[in-house]
Amino acid sequence: MKLYYIPASCSLSPHIVLNELGLKATLIKVDHKKHLTESGDDYFKVNSFGYVPALELDDGTLLREGPAIVQYLGDLKPELGLVPTHGTLGRYRLQEWLSFLTSEVHKGYIPLLYPTLAGQYLDTAKPKLEKRFAWINEQLATRPYLMGDSFTVADAYLFALTGWGQAAWLTSYYKTDIHFDHLHNLRAWYDRVKVRPAVQKALREEGLV
Ligand SMILES: N[C@@H](CCC(=O)N[C@@H](CS)C(=O)NCC(=O)O)C(=O)O
């Protein structure tokens, strides 16, 4: 398998999941401005949309979209419990989380990532995003991970997204000054996830620590 990634982006989520599962994949870094891989290949020829993550299977099949990729990976080793079993309510809960994270949180960041959109739109987008994080904080009041007692692929996705509010280089370049220090459950969750060996390994492999 090959995972196409941009350091510190949403592709950190499947990268963490690969490490949690102990699966080997070739990591291919993509330059987010030039859309070239490290070896100079045109990334648009891999994914015509130009975005990561993209997972290339051993038979050459390409799987796109973070929520689909992490479920595919989790299902390769169901015994590790990173995804609930198909057909159970737990699986729909997972999809509920992944849909919420992708549409309400991930894409909620977009206006903040483009400084040229600063102004009224930003003033609307930022409180919305903060409200969603506050809600996540409430959910974490009674459980250590998003789905309950154990880490799932939803935690990997949220970790990638919350990192955008933490990294100084991002907050100074973009307008991602979303802070969690007052959201104690989310803060504790972030610290809990960050020390997981698989997460540390992914951060090292992406050059982030
Ligand atoms: N719908 C896609 C969106 C992925 C996405 O927004 N990727 C960003 C990084 S977080 C990206 O690659 N941006 C570079 C670009 O669009 O050229 C998914 O959920 O996987």
mmCIF file of C-alpha atoms and ligand atoms in Angstrom:
data_model
loop_
_atom_site.group_PDB
_atom_site.id
_atom_site.type_symbol
_atom_site.label_atom_id
_atom_site.label_comp_id
_atom_site.label_asym_id
_atom_site.label_seq_id
_atom_site.Cartn_x
_atom_site.Cartn_y
_atom_site.Cartn_z
ATOM 1 C CA MET A 1 0.000 0.000 0.000
ATOM 2 C CA LYS A 2 1.013 3.618 -0.533
ATOM 3 C CA LEU A 3 -0.297 6.559 1.485
ATOM 4 C CA TYR A 4 -0.039 9.973 -0.135
ATOM 5 C CA TYR A 5 0.218 12.640 2.544
ATOM 6 C CA ILE A 6 0.955 16.284 3.257
ATOM 7 C CA PRO A 7 2.641 16.731 6.651
ATOM 8 C CA ALA A 8 0.327 17.947 9.432
ATOM 9 C CA SER A 9 -2.719 17.813 7.183
ATOM 10 C CA CYS A 10 -5.816 15.606 7.480
ATOM 11 C CA SER A 11 -3.776 12.732 6.026
ATOM 12 C CA LEU A 12 -2.194 12.444 9.474
ATOM 13 C CA SER A 13 -5.395 10.558 10.378
ATOM 14 C CA PRO A 14 -4.875 7.487 8.116
ATOM 15 C CA HIS A 15 -1.165 7.696 8.877
ATOM 16 C CA ILE A 16 -1.910 7.266 12.597
ATOM 17 C CA VAL A 17 -4.343 4.459 11.814
ATOM 18 C CA LEU A 18 -1.719 2.589 9.764
ATOM 19 C CA ASN A 19 0.647 2.819 12.734
ATOM 20 C CA GLU A 20 -2.009 1.800 15.259
ATOM 21 C CA LEU A 21 -2.673 -1.299 13.172
ATOM 22 C CA GLY A 22 1.025 -2.029 12.664
ATOM 23 C CA LEU A 23 0.521 -2.064 8.889
ATOM 24 C CA LYS A 24 3.348 -1.251 6.547
ATOM 25 C CA ALA A 25 2.739 1.277 3.792
ATOM 26 C CA THR A 26 5.005 3.389 1.645
ATOM 27 C CA LEU A 27 4.555 7.017 2.675
ATOM 28 C CA ILE A 28 4.654 9.407 -0.246
ATOM 29 C CA LYS A 29 4.945 13.075 0.650
ATOM 30 C CA VAL A 30 3.139 15.553 -1.574
ATOM 31 C CA ASP A 31 4.078 19.213 -1.913
ATOM 32 C CA HIS A 32 0.817 21.005 -1.169
ATOM 33 C CA LYS A 33 1.618 24.020 -3.346
ATOM 34 C CA LYS A 34 3.205 22.376 -6.384
ATOM 35 C CA HIS A 35 1.217 19.144 -6.152
ATOM 36 C CA LEU A 36 4.342 17.146 -6.864
ATOM 37 C CA THR A 37 5.495 14.046 -5.032
ATOM 38 C CA GLU A 38 8.979 13.929 -3.549
ATOM 39 C CA SER A 39 10.225 12.199 -6.662
ATOM 40 C CA GLY A 40 8.763 14.965 -8.819
ATOM 41 C CA ASP A 41 5.709 13.108 -10.120
ATOM 42 C CA ASP A 42 2.571 15.066 -10.872
ATOM 43 C CA TYR A 43 0.178 14.299 -8.005
ATOM 44 C CA PHE A 44 -2.828 15.352 -10.107
ATOM 45 C CA LYS A 45 -2.190 12.158 -12.105
ATOM 46 C CA VAL A 46 -2.742 10.166 -8.888
ATOM 47 C CA ASN A 47 -5.689 12.156 -7.569
ATOM 48 C CA SER A 48 -7.128 14.555 -10.110
ATOM 49 C CA PHE A 49 -8.465 16.716 -7.242
ATOM 50 C CA GLY A 50 -4.925 17.185 -5.947
ATOM 51 C CA TYR A 51 -5.769 16.573 -2.319
ATOM 52 C CA VAL A 52 -4.599 14.044 0.237
ATOM 53 C CA PRO A 53 -5.098 11.523 1.724
ATOM 54 C CA ALA A 54 -5.106 8.941 -1.029
ATOM 55 C CA LEU A 55 -4.415 5.282 -0.433
ATOM 56 C CA GLU A 56 -3.104 3.156 -3.279
ATOM 57 C CA LEU A 57 -3.739 -0.526 -2.749
ATOM 58 C CA ASP A 58 -1.278 -3.175 -3.875
ATOM 59 C CA ASP A 59 -3.329 -3.901 -6.999
ATOM 60 C CA GLY A 60 -3.177 -0.209 -7.994
ATOM 61 C CA THR A 61 -6.708 0.673 -6.865
ATOM 62 C CA LEU A 62 -6.920 4.200 -5.467
ATOM 63 C CA LEU A 63 -9.098 4.964 -2.461
ATOM 64 C CA ARG A 64 -9.809 8.610 -1.680
ATOM 65 C CA GLU A 65 -11.580 10.456 1.149
ATOM 66 C CA GLY A 66 -10.224 10.239 4.670
ATOM 67 C CA PRO A 67 -13.359 8.763 6.321
ATOM 68 C CA ALA A 68 -13.488 5.919 3.767
ATOM 69 C CA ILE A 69 -9.744 5.258 3.974
ATOM 70 C CA VAL A 70 -9.651 4.939 7.771
ATOM 71 C CA GLN A 71 -12.627 2.555 7.754
ATOM 72 C CA TYR A 72 -10.996 0.456 5.041
ATOM 73 C CA LEU A 73 -7.790 0.257 7.082
ATOM 74 C CA GLY A 74 -9.590 -0.466 10.362
ATOM 75 C CA ASP A 75 -11.487 -3.328 8.721
ATOM 76 C CA LEU A 76 -8.200 -4.988 7.731
ATOM 77 C CA LYS A 77 -7.665 -5.816 11.413
ATOM 78 C CA PRO A 78 -11.107 -5.809 13.058
ATOM 79 C CA GLU A 79 -9.722 -7.594 16.121
ATOM 80 C CA LEU A 80 -7.928 -4.369 17.116
ATOM 81 C CA GLY A 81 -11.262 -2.566 17.531
ATOM 82 C CA LEU A 82 -10.403 0.646 15.685
ATOM 83 C CA VAL A 83 -13.739 0.359 13.870
ATOM 84 C CA PRO A 84 -16.924 -1.244 15.254
ATOM 85 C CA THR A 85 -18.325 -4.220 13.341
ATOM 86 C CA HIS A 86 -20.352 -3.514 10.181
ATOM 87 C CA GLY A 87 -24.098 -3.460 10.738
ATOM 88 C CA THR A 88 -23.920 -2.626 14.430
ATOM 89 C CA LEU A 89 -25.155 0.643 15.917
ATOM 90 C CA GLY A 90 -21.549 1.298 16.877
ATOM 91 C CA ARG A 91 -20.592 1.378 13.207
ATOM 92 C CA TYR A 92 -23.269 3.979 12.482
ATOM 93 C CA ARG A 93 -22.062 5.977 15.470
ATOM 94 C CA LEU A 94 -18.589 5.886 13.967
ATOM 95 C CA GLN A 95 -19.962 7.104 10.652
ATOM 96 C CA GLU A 96 -21.853 9.797 12.517
ATOM 97 C CA TRP A 97 -18.567 10.974 14.050
ATOM 98 C CA LEU A 98 -16.621 10.787 10.787
ATOM 99 C CA SER A 99 -19.339 12.689 8.904
ATOM 100 C CA PHE A 100 -19.480 15.324 11.623
ATOM 101 C CA LEU A 101 -15.710 15.699 11.662
ATOM 102 C CA THR A 102 -15.379 15.911 7.894
ATOM 103 C CA SER A 103 -18.230 18.308 7.192
ATOM 104 C CA GLU A 104 -18.639 20.349 10.362
ATOM 105 C CA VAL A 105 -15.065 20.522 11.659
ATOM 106 C CA HIS A 106 -12.608 19.793 8.822
ATOM 107 C CA LYS A 107 -14.401 21.922 6.271
ATOM 108 C CA GLY A 108 -15.354 24.381 8.988
ATOM 109 C CA TYR A 109 -11.694 25.328 9.068
ATOM 110 C CA ILE A 110 -11.577 26.324 5.426
ATOM 111 C CA PRO A 111 -12.420 30.031 5.834
ATOM 112 C CA LEU A 112 -9.717 30.241 8.503
ATOM 113 C CA LEU A 113 -7.129 28.716 6.190
ATOM 114 C CA TYR A 114 -7.474 31.431 3.583
ATOM 115 C CA PRO A 115 -6.419 34.784 5.034
ATOM 116 C CA THR A 116 -7.947 36.564 2.042
ATOM 117 C CA LEU A 117 -11.362 35.524 3.309
ATOM 118 C CA ALA A 118 -10.831 37.441 6.540
ATOM 119 C CA GLY A 119 -13.754 39.648 7.489
ATOM 120 C CA GLN A 120 -17.393 38.909 7.789
ATOM 121 C CA TYR A 121 -17.134 35.308 6.602
ATOM 122 C CA LEU A 122 -14.386 34.589 9.080
ATOM 123 C CA ASP A 123 -16.418 36.199 11.842
ATOM 124 C CA THR A 124 -19.196 33.737 11.079
ATOM 125 C CA ALA A 125 -17.044 30.662 10.531
ATOM 126 C CA LYS A 126 -14.887 30.876 13.625
ATOM 127 C CA PRO A 127 -17.684 30.948 16.258
ATOM 128 C CA LYS A 128 -19.352 28.053 14.436
ATOM 129 C CA LEU A 129 -16.191 26.000 14.643
ATOM 130 C CA GLU A 130 -15.697 26.946 18.285
ATOM 131 C CA LYS A 131 -19.252 25.808 19.041
ATOM 132 C CA ARG A 132 -18.530 22.430 17.489
ATOM 133 C CA PHE A 133 -15.366 22.030 19.523
ATOM 134 C CA ALA A 134 -17.267 22.994 22.673
ATOM 135 C CA TRP A 135 -19.792 20.268 21.883
ATOM 136 C CA ILE A 136 -17.006 17.714 21.394
ATOM 137 C CA ASN A 137 -15.607 18.849 24.740
ATOM 138 C CA GLU A 138 -18.974 18.037 26.384
ATOM 139 C CA GLN A 139 -19.018 14.560 24.820
ATOM 140 C CA LEU A 140 -15.590 13.875 26.279
ATOM 141 C CA ALA A 141 -16.780 14.672 29.820
ATOM 142 C CA THR A 142 -17.855 11.084 30.399
ATOM 143 C CA ARG A 143 -15.456 9.059 28.267
ATOM 144 C CA PRO A 144 -11.765 9.037 27.447
ATOM 145 C CA TYR A 145 -12.209 8.665 23.663
ATOM 146 C CA LEU A 146 -14.859 9.857 21.229
ATOM 147 C CA MET A 147 -16.601 6.485 21.016
ATOM 148 C CA GLY A 148 -16.118 5.346 24.598
ATOM 149 C CA ASP A 149 -13.362 3.527 26.424
ATOM 150 C CA SER A 150 -11.170 2.755 23.475
ATOM 151 C CA PHE A 151 -9.412 4.654 20.715
ATOM 152 C CA THR A 152 -11.025 4.465 17.261
ATOM 153 C CA VAL A 153 -10.308 5.906 13.848
ATOM 154 C CA ALA A 154 -12.537 8.873 14.777
ATOM 155 C CA ASP A 155 -9.962 9.882 17.402
ATOM 156 C CA ALA A 156 -7.218 9.737 14.782
ATOM 157 C CA TYR A 157 -9.199 12.090 12.547
ATOM 158 C CA LEU A 158 -9.996 14.549 15.326
ATOM 159 C CA PHE A 159 -6.342 14.521 16.406
ATOM 160 C CA ALA A 160 -5.262 15.659 12.945
ATOM 161 C CA LEU A 161 -7.863 18.442 12.979
ATOM 162 C CA THR A 162 -7.170 19.681 16.514
ATOM 163 C CA GLY A 163 -3.459 19.840 15.680
ATOM 164 C CA TRP A 164 -4.238 22.735 13.340
ATOM 165 C CA GLY A 165 -5.232 24.864 16.281
ATOM 166 C CA GLN A 166 -2.077 24.002 18.212
ATOM 167 C CA ALA A 167 0.818 24.364 15.807
ATOM 168 C CA ALA A 168 2.446 27.771 16.157
ATOM 169 C CA TRP A 169 3.631 27.867 12.555
ATOM 170 C CA LEU A 170 0.086 27.305 11.365
ATOM 171 C CA THR A 171 -1.568 29.734 13.727
ATOM 172 C CA SER A 172 0.806 32.501 12.697
ATOM 173 C CA TYR A 173 0.533 31.840 8.962
ATOM 174 C CA TYR A 174 -3.140 31.087 8.824
ATOM 175 C CA LYS A 175 -5.941 32.351 11.018
ATOM 176 C CA THR A 176 -6.279 29.050 12.855
ATOM 177 C CA ASP A 177 -6.115 30.590 16.294
ATOM 178 C CA ILE A 178 -8.617 28.121 17.681
ATOM 179 C CA HIS A 179 -7.512 27.339 21.208
ATOM 180 C CA PHE A 180 -8.594 24.538 23.515
ATOM 181 C CA ASP A 181 -7.054 25.454 26.823
ATOM 182 C CA HIS A 182 -10.460 26.357 28.297
ATOM 183 C CA LEU A 183 -11.957 23.112 26.926
ATOM 184 C CA HIS A 184 -10.485 20.874 29.591
ATOM 185 C CA ASN A 185 -11.860 17.550 28.392
ATOM 186 C CA LEU A 186 -10.723 18.170 24.838
ATOM 187 C CA ARG A 187 -7.325 19.335 26.078
ATOM 188 C CA ALA A 188 -6.936 16.181 28.212
ATOM 189 C CA TRP A 189 -8.101 14.028 25.285
ATOM 190 C CA TYR A 190 -5.543 15.703 22.979
ATOM 191 C CA ASP A 191 -2.713 15.069 25.454
ATOM 192 C CA ARG A 192 -3.890 11.466 25.945
ATOM 193 C CA VAL A 193 -3.906 10.775 22.207
ATOM 194 C CA LYS A 194 -0.651 12.582 21.515
ATOM 195 C CA VAL A 195 1.414 10.244 23.694
ATOM 196 C CA ARG A 196 0.192 7.078 22.007
ATOM 197 C CA PRO A 197 3.214 5.357 20.436
ATOM 198 C CA ALA A 198 1.492 5.124 17.047
ATOM 199 C CA VAL A 199 0.732 8.847 17.101
ATOM 200 C CA GLN A 200 4.268 9.762 18.155
ATOM 201 C CA LYS A 201 5.618 7.569 15.352
ATOM 202 C CA ALA A 202 3.381 9.305 12.792
ATOM 203 C CA LEU A 203 4.421 12.745 14.052
ATOM 204 C CA ARG A 204 8.083 11.748 13.778
ATOM 205 C CA GLU A 205 7.596 10.285 10.291
ATOM 206 C CA GLU A 206 5.981 13.546 9.154
ATOM 207 C CA GLY A 207 8.803 15.597 10.665
ATOM 208 C CA LEU A 208 6.491 17.265 13.198
ATOM 209 C CA VAL A 209 8.396 16.437 16.400
HETATM 210 N N1 LIG B 1 -12.704 15.452 1.004
HETATM 211 C C1 LIG B 1 -11.301 15.193 1.270
HETATM 212 C C2 LIG B 1 -10.633 16.517 1.593
HETATM 213 C C3 LIG B 1 -9.178 16.346 1.870
HETATM 214 C C4 LIG B 1 -8.469 17.678 2.057
HETATM 215 O O1 LIG B 1 -9.096 18.729 2.274
HETATM 216 N N2 LIG B 1 -7.132 17.618 2.005
HETATM 217 C C5 LIG B 1 -6.290 18.799 2.150
HETATM 218 C C6 LIG B 1 -5.355 18.655 3.336
HETATM 219 S S1 LIG B 1 -6.239 18.572 4.863
HETATM 220 C C7 LIG B 1 -5.408 18.931 0.898
HETATM 221 O O2 LIG B 1 -4.856 17.967 0.445
HETATM 222 N N3 LIG B 1 -5.284 20.151 0.378
HETATM 223 C C8 LIG B 1 -4.434 20.409 -0.752
HETATM 224 C C9 LIG B 1 -5.228 20.691 -1.991
HETATM 225 O O3 LIG B 1 -6.471 20.633 -1.959
HETATM 226 O O4 LIG B 1 -4.612 20.968 -3.000
HETATM 227 C C10 LIG B 1 -11.152 14.192 2.413
HETATM 228 O O5 LIG B 1 -11.921 14.285 3.372
HETATM 229 O O6 LIG B 1 -10.278 13.317 2.351
#
